[in-house]
PDB file of C-alpha atoms in Angstrom:
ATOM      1  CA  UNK A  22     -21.381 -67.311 -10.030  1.00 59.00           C
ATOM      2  CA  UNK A  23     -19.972 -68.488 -13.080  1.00 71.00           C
ATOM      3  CA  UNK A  24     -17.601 -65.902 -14.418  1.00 82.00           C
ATOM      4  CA  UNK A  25     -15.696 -66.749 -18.180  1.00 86.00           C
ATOM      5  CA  UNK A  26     -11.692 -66.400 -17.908  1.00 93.00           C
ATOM      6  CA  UNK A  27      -9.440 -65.760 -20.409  1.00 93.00           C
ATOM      7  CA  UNK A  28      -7.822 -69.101 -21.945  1.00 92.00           C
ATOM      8  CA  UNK A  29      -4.746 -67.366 -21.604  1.00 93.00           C
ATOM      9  CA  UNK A  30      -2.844 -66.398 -17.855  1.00 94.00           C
ATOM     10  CA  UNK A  31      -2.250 -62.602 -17.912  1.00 94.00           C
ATOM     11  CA  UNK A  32       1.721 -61.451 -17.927  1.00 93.00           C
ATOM     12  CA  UNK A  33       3.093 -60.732 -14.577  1.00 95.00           C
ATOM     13  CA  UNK A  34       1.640 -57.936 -12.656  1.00 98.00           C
ATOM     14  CA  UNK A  35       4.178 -55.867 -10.409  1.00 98.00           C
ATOM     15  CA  UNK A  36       4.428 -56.907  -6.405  1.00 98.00           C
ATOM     16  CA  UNK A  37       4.125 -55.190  -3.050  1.00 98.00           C
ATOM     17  CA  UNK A  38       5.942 -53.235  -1.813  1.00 98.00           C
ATOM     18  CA  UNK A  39       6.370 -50.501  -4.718  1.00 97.00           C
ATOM     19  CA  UNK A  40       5.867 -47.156  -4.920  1.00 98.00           C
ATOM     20  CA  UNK A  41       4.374 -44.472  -7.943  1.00 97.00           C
ATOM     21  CA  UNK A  42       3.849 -40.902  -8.425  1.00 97.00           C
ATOM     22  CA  UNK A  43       0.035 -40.710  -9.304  1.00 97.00           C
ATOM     23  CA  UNK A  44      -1.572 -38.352 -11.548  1.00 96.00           C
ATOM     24  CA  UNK A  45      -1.746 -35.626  -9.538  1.00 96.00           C
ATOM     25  CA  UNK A  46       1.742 -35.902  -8.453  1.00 97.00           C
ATOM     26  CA  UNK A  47       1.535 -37.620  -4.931  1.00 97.00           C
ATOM     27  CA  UNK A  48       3.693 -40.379  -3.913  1.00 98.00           C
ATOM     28  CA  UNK A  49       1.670 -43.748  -3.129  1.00 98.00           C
ATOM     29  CA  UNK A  50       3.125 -46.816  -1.447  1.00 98.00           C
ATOM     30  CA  UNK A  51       1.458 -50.145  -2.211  1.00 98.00           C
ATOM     31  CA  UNK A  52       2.223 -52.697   0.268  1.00 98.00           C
ATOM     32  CA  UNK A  53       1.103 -56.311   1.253  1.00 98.00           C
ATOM     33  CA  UNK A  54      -1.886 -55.512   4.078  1.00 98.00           C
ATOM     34  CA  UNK A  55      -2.913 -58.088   6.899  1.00 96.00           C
ATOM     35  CA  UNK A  56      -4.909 -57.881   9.694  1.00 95.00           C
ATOM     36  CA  UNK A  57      -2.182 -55.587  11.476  1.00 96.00           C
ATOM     37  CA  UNK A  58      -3.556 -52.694   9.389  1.00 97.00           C
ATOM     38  CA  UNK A  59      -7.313 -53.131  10.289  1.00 97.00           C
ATOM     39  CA  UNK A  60      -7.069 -49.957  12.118  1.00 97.00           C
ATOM     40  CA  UNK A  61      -5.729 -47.967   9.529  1.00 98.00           C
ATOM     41  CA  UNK A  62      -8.305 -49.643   6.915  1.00 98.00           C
ATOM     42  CA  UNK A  63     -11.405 -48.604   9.695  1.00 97.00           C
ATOM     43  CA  UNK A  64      -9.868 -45.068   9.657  1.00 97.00           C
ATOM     44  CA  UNK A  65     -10.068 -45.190   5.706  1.00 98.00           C
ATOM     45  CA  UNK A  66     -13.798 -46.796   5.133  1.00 97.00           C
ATOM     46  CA  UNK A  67     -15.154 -44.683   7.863  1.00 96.00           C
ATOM     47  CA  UNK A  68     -14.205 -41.673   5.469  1.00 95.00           C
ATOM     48  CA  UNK A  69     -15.159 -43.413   2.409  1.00 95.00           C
ATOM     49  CA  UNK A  70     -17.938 -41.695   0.035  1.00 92.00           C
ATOM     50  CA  UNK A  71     -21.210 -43.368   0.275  1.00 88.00           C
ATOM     51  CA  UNK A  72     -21.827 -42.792  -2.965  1.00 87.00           C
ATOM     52  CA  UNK A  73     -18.964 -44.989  -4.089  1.00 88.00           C
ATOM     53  CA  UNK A  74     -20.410 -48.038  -2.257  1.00 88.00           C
ATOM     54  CA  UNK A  75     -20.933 -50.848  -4.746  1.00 84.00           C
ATOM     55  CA  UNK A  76     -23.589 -53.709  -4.009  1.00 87.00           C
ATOM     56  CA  UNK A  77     -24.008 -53.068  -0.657  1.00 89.00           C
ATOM     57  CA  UNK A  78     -19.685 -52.866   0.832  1.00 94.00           C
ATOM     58  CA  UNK A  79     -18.504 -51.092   2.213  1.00 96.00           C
ATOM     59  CA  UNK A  80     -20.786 -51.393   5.181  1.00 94.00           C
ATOM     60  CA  UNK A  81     -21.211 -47.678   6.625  1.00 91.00           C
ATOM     61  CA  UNK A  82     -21.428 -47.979  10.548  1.00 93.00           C
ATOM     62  CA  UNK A  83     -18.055 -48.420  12.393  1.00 94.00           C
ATOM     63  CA  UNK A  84     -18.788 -51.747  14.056  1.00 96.00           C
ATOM     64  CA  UNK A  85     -20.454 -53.001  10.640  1.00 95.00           C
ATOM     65  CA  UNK A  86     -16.986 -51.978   9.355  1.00 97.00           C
ATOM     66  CA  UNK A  87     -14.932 -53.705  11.206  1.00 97.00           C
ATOM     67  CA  UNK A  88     -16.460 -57.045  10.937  1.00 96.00           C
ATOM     68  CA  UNK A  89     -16.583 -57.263   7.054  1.00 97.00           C
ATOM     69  CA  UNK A  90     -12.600 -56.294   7.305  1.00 98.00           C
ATOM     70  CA  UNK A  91     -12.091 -59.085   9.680  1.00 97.00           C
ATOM     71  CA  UNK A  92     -13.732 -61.215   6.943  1.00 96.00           C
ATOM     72  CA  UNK A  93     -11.356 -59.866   4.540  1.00 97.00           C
ATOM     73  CA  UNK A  94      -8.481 -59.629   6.125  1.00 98.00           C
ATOM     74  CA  UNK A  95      -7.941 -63.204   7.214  1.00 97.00           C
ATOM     75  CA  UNK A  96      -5.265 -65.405   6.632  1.00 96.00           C
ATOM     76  CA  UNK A  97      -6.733 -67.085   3.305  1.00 97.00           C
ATOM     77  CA  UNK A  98      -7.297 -63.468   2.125  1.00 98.00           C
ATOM     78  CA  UNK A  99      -5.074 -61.347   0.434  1.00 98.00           C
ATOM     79  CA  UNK A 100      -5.034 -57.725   0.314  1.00 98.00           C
ATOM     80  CA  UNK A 101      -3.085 -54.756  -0.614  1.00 98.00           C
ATOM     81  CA  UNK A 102      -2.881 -50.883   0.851  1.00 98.00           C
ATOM     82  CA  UNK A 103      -2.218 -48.158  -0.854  1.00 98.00           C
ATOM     83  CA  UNK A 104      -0.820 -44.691   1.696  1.00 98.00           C
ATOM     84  CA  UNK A 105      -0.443 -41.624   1.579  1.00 98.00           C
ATOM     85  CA  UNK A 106       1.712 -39.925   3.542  1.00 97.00           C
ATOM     86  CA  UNK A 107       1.745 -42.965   5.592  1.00 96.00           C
ATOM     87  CA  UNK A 108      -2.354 -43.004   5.700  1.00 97.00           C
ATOM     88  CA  UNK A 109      -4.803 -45.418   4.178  1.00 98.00           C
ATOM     89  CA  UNK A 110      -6.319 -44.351   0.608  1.00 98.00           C
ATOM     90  CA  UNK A 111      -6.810 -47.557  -0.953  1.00 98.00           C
ATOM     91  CA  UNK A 112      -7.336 -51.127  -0.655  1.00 98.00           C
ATOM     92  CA  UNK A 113      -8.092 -54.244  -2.662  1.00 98.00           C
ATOM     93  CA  UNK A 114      -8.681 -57.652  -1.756  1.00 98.00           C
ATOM     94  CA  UNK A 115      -9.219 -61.215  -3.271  1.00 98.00           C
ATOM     95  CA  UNK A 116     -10.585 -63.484  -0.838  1.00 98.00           C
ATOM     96  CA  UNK A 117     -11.632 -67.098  -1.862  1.00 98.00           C
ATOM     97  CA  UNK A 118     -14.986 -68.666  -2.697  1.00 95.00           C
ATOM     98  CA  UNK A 119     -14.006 -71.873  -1.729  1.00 93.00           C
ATOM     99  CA  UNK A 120     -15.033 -72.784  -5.600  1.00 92.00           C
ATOM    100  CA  UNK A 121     -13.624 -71.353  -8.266  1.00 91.00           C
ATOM    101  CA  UNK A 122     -11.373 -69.114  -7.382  1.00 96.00           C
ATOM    102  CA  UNK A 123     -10.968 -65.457  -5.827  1.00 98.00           C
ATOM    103  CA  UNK A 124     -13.880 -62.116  -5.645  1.00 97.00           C
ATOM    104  CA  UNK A 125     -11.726 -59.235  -6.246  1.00 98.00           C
ATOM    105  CA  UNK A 126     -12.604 -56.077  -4.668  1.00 97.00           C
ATOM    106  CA  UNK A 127     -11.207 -52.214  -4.702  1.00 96.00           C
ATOM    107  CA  UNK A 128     -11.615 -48.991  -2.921  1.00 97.00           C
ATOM    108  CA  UNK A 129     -10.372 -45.705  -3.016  1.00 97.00           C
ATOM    109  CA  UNK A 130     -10.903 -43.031  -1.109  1.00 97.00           C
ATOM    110  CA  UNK A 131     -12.763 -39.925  -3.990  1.00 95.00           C
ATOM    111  CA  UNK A 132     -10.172 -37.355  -3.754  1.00 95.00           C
ATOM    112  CA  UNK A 133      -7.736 -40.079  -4.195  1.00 97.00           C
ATOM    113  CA  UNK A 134      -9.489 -41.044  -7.233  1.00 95.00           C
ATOM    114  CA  UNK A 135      -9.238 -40.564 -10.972  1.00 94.00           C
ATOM    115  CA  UNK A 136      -4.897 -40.951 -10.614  1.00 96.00           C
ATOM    116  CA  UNK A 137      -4.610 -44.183 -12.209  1.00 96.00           C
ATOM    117  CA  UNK A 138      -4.406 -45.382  -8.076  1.00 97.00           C
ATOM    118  CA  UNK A 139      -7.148 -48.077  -8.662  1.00 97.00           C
ATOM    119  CA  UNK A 140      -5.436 -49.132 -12.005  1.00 97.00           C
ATOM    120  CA  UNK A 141      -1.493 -49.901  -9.893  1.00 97.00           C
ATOM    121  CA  UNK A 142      -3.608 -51.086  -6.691  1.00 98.00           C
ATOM    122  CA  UNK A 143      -5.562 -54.018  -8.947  1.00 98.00           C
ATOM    123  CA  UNK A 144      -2.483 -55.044 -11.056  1.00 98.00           C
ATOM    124  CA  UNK A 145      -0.480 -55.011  -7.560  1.00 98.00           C
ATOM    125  CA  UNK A 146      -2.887 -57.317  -5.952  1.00 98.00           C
ATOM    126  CA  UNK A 147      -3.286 -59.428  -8.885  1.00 98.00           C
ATOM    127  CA  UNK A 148       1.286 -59.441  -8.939  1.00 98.00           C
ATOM    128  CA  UNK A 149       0.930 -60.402  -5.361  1.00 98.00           C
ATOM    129  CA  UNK A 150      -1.489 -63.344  -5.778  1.00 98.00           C
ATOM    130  CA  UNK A 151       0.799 -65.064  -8.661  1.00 98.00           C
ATOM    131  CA  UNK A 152       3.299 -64.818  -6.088  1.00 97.00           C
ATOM    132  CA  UNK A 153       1.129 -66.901  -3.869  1.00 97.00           C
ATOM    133  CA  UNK A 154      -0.356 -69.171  -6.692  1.00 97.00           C
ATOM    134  CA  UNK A 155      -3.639 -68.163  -7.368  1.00 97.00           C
ATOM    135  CA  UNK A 156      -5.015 -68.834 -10.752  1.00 97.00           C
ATOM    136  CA  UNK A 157      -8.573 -67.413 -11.578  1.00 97.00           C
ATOM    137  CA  UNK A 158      -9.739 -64.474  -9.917  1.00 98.00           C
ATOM    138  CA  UNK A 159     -13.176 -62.771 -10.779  1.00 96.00           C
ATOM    139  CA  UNK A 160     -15.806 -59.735  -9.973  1.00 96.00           C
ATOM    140  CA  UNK A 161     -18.794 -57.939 -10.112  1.00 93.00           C
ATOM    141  CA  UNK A 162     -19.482 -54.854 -11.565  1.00 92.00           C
ATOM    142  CA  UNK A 163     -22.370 -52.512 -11.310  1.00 88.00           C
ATOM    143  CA  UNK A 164     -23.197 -52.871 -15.616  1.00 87.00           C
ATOM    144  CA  UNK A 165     -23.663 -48.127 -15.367  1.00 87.00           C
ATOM    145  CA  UNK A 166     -19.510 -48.352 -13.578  1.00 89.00           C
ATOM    146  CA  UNK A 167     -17.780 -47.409 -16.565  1.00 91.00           C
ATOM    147  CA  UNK A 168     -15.050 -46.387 -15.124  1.00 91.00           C
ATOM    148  CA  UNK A 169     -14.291 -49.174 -13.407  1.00 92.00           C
ATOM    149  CA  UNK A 170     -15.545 -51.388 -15.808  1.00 94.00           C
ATOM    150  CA  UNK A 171     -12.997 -49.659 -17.969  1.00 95.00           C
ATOM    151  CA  UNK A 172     -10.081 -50.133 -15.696  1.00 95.00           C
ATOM    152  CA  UNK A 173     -10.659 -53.886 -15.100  1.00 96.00           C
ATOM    153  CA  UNK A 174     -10.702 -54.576 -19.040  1.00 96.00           C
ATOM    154  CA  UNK A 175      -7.342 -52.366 -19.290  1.00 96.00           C
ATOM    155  CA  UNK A 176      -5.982 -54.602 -16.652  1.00 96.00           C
ATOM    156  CA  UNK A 177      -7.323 -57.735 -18.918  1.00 96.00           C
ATOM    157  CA  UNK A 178     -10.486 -58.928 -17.466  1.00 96.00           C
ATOM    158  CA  UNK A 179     -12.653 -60.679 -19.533  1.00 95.00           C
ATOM    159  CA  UNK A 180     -16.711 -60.016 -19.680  1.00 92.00           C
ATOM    160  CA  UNK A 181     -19.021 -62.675 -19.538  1.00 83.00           C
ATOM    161  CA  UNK A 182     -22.214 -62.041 -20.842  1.00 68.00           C
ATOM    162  CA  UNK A 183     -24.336 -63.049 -18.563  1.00 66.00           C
ATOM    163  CA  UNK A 184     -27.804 -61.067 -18.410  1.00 66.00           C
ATOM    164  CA  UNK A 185     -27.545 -59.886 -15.047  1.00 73.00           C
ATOM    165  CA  UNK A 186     -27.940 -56.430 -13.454  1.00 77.00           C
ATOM    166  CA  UNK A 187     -24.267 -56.880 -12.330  1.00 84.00           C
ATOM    167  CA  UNK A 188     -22.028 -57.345 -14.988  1.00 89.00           C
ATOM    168  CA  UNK A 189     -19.345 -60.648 -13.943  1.00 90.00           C
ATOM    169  CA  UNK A 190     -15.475 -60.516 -15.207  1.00 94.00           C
ATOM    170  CA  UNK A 191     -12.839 -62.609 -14.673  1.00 95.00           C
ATOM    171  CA  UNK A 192      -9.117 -62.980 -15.410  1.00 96.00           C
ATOM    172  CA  UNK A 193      -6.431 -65.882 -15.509  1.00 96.00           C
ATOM    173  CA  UNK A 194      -3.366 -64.525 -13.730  1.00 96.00           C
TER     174      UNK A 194
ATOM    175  CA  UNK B  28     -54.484 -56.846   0.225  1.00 94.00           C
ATOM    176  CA  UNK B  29     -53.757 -59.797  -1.907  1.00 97.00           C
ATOM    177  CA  UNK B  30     -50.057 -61.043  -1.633  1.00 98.00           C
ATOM    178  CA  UNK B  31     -48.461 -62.960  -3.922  1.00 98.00           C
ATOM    179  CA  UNK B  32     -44.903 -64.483  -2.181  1.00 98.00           C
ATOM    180  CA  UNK B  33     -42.474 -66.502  -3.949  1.00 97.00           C
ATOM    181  CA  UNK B  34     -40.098 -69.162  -2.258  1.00 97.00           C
ATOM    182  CA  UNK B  35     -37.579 -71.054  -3.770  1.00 95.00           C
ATOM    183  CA  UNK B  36     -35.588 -72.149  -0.670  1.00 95.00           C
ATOM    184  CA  UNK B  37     -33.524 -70.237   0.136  1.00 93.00           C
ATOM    185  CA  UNK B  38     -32.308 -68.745   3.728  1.00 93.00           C
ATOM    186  CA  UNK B  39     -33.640 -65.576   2.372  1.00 94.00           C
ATOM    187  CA  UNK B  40     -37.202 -67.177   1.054  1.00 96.00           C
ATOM    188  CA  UNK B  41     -37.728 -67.893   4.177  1.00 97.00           C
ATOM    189  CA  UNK B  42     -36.779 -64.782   6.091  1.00 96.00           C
ATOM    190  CA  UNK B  43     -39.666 -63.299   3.661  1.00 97.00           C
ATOM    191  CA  UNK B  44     -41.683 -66.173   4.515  1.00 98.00           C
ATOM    192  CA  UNK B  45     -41.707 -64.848   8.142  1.00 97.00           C
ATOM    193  CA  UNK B  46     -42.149 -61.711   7.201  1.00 97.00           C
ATOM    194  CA  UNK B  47     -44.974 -61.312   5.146  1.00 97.00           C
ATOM    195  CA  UNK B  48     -46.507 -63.535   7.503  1.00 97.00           C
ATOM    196  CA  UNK B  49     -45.946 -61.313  10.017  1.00 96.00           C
ATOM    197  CA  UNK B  50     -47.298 -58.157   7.827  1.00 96.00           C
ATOM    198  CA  UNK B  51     -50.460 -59.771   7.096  1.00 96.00           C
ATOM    199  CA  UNK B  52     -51.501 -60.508  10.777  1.00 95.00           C
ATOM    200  CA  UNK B  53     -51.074 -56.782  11.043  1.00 95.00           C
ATOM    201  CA  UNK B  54     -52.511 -55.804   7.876  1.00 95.00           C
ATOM    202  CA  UNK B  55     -55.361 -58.160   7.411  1.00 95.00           C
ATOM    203  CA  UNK B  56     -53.161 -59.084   4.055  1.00 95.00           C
ATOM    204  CA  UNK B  57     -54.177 -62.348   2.232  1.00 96.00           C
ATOM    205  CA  UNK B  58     -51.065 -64.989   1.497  1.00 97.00           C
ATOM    206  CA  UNK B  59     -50.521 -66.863  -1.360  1.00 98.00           C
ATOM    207  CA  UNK B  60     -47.341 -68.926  -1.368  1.00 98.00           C
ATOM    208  CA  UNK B  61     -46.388 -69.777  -4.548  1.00 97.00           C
ATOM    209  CA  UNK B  62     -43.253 -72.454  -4.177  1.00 97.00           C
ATOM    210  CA  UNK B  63     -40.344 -73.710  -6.694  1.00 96.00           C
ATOM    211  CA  UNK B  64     -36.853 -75.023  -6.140  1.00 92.00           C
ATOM    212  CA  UNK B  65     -34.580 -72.337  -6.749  1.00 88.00           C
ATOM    213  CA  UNK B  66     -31.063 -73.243  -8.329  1.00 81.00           C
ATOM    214  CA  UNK B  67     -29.352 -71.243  -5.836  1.00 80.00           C
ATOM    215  CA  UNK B  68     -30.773 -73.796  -2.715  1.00 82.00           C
ATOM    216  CA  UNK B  69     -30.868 -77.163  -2.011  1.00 84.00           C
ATOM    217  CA  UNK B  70     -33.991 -77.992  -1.315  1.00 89.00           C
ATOM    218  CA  UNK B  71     -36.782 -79.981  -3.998  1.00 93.00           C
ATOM    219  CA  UNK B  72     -39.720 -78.432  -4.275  1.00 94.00           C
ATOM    220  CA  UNK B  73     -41.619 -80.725  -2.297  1.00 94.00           C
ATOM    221  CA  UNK B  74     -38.903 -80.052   1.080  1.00 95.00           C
ATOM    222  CA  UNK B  75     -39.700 -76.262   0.121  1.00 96.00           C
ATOM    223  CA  UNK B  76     -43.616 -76.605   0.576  1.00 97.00           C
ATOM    224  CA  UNK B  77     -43.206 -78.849   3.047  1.00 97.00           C
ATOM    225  CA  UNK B  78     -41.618 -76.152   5.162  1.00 97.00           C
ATOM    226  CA  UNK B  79     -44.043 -73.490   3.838  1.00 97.00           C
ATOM    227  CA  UNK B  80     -46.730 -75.632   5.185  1.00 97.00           C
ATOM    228  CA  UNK B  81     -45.515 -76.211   8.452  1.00 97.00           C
ATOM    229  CA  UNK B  82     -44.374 -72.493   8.648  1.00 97.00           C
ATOM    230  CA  UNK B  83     -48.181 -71.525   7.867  1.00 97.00           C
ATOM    231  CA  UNK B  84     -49.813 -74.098   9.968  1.00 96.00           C
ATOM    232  CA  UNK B  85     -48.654 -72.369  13.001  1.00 96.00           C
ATOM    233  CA  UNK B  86     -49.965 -69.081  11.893  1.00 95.00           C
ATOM    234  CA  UNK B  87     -54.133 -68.017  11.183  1.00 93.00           C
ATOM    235  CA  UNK B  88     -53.181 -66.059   8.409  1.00 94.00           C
ATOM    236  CA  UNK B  89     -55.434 -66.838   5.326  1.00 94.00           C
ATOM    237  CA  UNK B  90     -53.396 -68.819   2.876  1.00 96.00           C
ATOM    238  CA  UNK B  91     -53.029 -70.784  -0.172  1.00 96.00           C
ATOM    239  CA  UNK B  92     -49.592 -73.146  -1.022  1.00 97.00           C
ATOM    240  CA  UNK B  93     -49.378 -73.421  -5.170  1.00 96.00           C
ATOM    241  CA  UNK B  94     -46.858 -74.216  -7.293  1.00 94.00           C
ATOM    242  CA  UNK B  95     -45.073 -72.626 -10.031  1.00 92.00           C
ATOM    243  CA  UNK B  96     -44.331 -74.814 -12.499  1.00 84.00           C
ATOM    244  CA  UNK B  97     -42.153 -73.199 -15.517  1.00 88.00           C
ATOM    245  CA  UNK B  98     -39.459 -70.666 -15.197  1.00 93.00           C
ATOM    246  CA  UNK B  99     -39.920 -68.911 -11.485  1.00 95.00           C
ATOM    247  CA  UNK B 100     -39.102 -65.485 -12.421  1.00 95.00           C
ATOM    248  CA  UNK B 101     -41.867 -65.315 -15.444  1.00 95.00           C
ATOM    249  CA  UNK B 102     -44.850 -67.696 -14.095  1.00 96.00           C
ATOM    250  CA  UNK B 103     -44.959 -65.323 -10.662  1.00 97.00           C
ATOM    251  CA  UNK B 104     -45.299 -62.293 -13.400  1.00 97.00           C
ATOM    252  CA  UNK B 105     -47.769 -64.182 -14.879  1.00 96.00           C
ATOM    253  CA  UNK B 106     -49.641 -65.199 -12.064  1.00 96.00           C
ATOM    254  CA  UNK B 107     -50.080 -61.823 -10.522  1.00 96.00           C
ATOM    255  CA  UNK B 108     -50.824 -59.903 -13.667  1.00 94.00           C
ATOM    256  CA  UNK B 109     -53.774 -62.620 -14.477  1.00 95.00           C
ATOM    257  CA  UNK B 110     -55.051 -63.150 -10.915  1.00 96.00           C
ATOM    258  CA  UNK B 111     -55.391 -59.683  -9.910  1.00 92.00           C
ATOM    259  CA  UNK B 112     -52.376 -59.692  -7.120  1.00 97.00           C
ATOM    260  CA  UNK B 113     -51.641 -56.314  -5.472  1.00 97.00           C
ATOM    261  CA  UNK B 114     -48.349 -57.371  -4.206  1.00 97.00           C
ATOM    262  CA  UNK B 115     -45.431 -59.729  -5.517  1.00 98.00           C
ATOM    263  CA  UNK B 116     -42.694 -60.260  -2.160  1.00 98.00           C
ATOM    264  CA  UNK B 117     -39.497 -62.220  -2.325  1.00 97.00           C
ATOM    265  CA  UNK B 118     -36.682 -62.743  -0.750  1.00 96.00           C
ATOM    266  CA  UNK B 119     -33.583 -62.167  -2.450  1.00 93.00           C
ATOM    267  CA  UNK B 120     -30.367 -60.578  -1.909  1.00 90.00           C
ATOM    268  CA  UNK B 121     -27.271 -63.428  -0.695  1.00 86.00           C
ATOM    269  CA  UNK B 122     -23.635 -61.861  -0.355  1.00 90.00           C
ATOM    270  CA  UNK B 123     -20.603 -62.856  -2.166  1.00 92.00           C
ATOM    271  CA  UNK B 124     -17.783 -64.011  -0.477  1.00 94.00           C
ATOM    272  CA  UNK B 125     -16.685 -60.716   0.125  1.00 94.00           C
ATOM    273  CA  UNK B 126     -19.602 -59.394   1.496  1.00 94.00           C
ATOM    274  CA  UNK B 127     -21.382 -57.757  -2.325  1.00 92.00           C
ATOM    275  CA  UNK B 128     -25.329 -57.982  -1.887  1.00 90.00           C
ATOM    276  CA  UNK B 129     -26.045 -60.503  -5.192  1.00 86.00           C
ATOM    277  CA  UNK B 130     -29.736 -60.415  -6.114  1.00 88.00           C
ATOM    278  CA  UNK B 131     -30.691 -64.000  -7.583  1.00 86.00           C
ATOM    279  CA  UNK B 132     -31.688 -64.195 -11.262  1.00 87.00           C
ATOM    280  CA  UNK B 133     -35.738 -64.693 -10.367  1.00 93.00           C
ATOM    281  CA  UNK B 134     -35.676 -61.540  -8.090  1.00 94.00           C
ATOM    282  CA  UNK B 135     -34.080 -59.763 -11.013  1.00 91.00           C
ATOM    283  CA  UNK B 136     -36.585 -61.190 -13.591  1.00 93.00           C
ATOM    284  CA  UNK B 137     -39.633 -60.136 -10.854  1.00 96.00           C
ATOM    285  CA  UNK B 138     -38.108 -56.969 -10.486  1.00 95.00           C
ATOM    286  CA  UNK B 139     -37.596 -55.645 -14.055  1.00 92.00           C
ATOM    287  CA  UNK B 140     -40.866 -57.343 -16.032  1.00 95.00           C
ATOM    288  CA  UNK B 141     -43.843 -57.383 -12.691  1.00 95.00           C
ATOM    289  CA  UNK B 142     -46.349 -55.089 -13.181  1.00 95.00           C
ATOM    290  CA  UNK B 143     -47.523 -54.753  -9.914  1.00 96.00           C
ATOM    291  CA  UNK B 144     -45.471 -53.422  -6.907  1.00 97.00           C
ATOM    292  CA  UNK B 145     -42.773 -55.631  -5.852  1.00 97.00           C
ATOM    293  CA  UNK B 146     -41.219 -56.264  -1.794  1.00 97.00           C
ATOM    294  CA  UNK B 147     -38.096 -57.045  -1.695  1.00 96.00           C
ATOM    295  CA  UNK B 148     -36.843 -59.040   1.531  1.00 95.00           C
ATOM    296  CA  UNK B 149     -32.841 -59.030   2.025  1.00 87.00           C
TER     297      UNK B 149
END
């Protein structure tokens, strides 16, 4: 993986906790997420679309589930929730590659989705990792996700141009 | 059937190794190995065939060891378009850090240009 960043750091992205009225009018609280919220996080993915899995994540069988969110909710991880009415709807995550930097990853639950959720939930995980001093963060995209392609350029991700069936992006935060 | 398998090194090359291996005692299949040192292990070529020997010693599957000597991805193309292969198999298919299945660039190359039927091992 060798994703291009940005010469330039972003601005600074909002923090955890916060909350926003989305597009169709429901409140959504972002807060900081740690392994105390596995349960709730299980209870979302085991609702999720599988359609909207991405290269292979989320895993679909409950026990499959719950080990990849051990992964990625571990102390060198950091992650973000977004609620509903006090239940799960969306998460993202940057956990480290030991390398370069951090993978960025986000879900959202598809009636939550096409509210500008995904857009707040990235740029809150990316405010809550300045806070704890990461610098490059970077992703994969399926190269037919234009929406989400979309929303990580609005954001400020930068395209490499690698010829790959995954596109890679990457911003400086 | 003729099988052509590639292995680069990989933890994955070698899960196909085992595989196709065990296919072809089912199937009859005949194995050729064609190795390289993929960028994504850590292995020279030589350490790779070395293992692919050693793997296939133990077995009486019918097999050849060969090498591919330019760019992975487009010499097993070549080689199974000219030589009459039914079958290309690789392995391919490590996760990111946070768990995304990555294919590696010669599994994408195999993928998109072979013209035969292609097995992919993940």
């Amino acid at each position: 993986m060798s994703p291009a960043f940005p010469d330039e750091p972003a601005d600074s992205f909002p923090r955890p906790p916060r909350s926003f009225a989305d597009g169709a009018g429901r409140t959504i609280d972002v807060e900081r997420a740690s392994d105390a919220d596995a349960a709730d996080l299980l209870a979302m993915y085991r609702e999720f679309d599988p359609a909207d899995r991405a290269q292979g994540i989320p895993p679909v069988q409950a026990e499959a589930i719950e080990q990849w969110l051990d992964t990625i909710l571990a102390e060198d991880c950091v992650n973000v929730v977004a609620r509903y009415d006090g239940a799960a709807v969306g998460h993202a995550t940057l956990v480290p590659d030991g390398d370069i930097g951090y993978e960025l990853a986000i879900f959202v639950l598809s009636e939550y989705q096409g509210a500008g959720i995904g857009t707040e939930l990235v740029e809150t995980l990316l405010g809550l990792g300045q806070a704890e001093g990461i610098e490059k963060v970077w992703l994969t995209v399926e190269r037919w996700n234009d929406p989400a392609i979309a929303l990580y350029k609005n954001v400020g991700f930068e395209t490499s141009d690698a010829e790959r069936f995954e596109l890679e992006m990457g911003i400086r935060i | 059937m003729q099988v052509l398998l590639g292995v680069g090194g990989t933890p994955l090359s070698y899960q196909a190794l085992d595989e196709t291996i065990a296919r072809a005692q089912e199937a009859g299949d005949e194995l050729t190995v064609a190795v390289f040192a993929s960028g994504a292990a850590d292995a020279s070529r030589d350490e790779v065939e070395q293992r692919v020997r050693e793997t296939l010693a133990e077995t009486d599957v019918p097999s050849t060891v060969r090498h591919v000597e330019g760019d992975p991805g487009s010499d097993l193309v070549t080689i199974a378009n000219r030589e009459s292969f039914d079958r290309i198999v690789l392995g391919s298919g490590e996760r990111s850090p946070l768990g995304k299945i990555q294919l590696g660039s010669v599994a994408e190359f195999v993928l998109l240009n072979a013209q035969t039927p292609v097995t992919l091992v993940r």
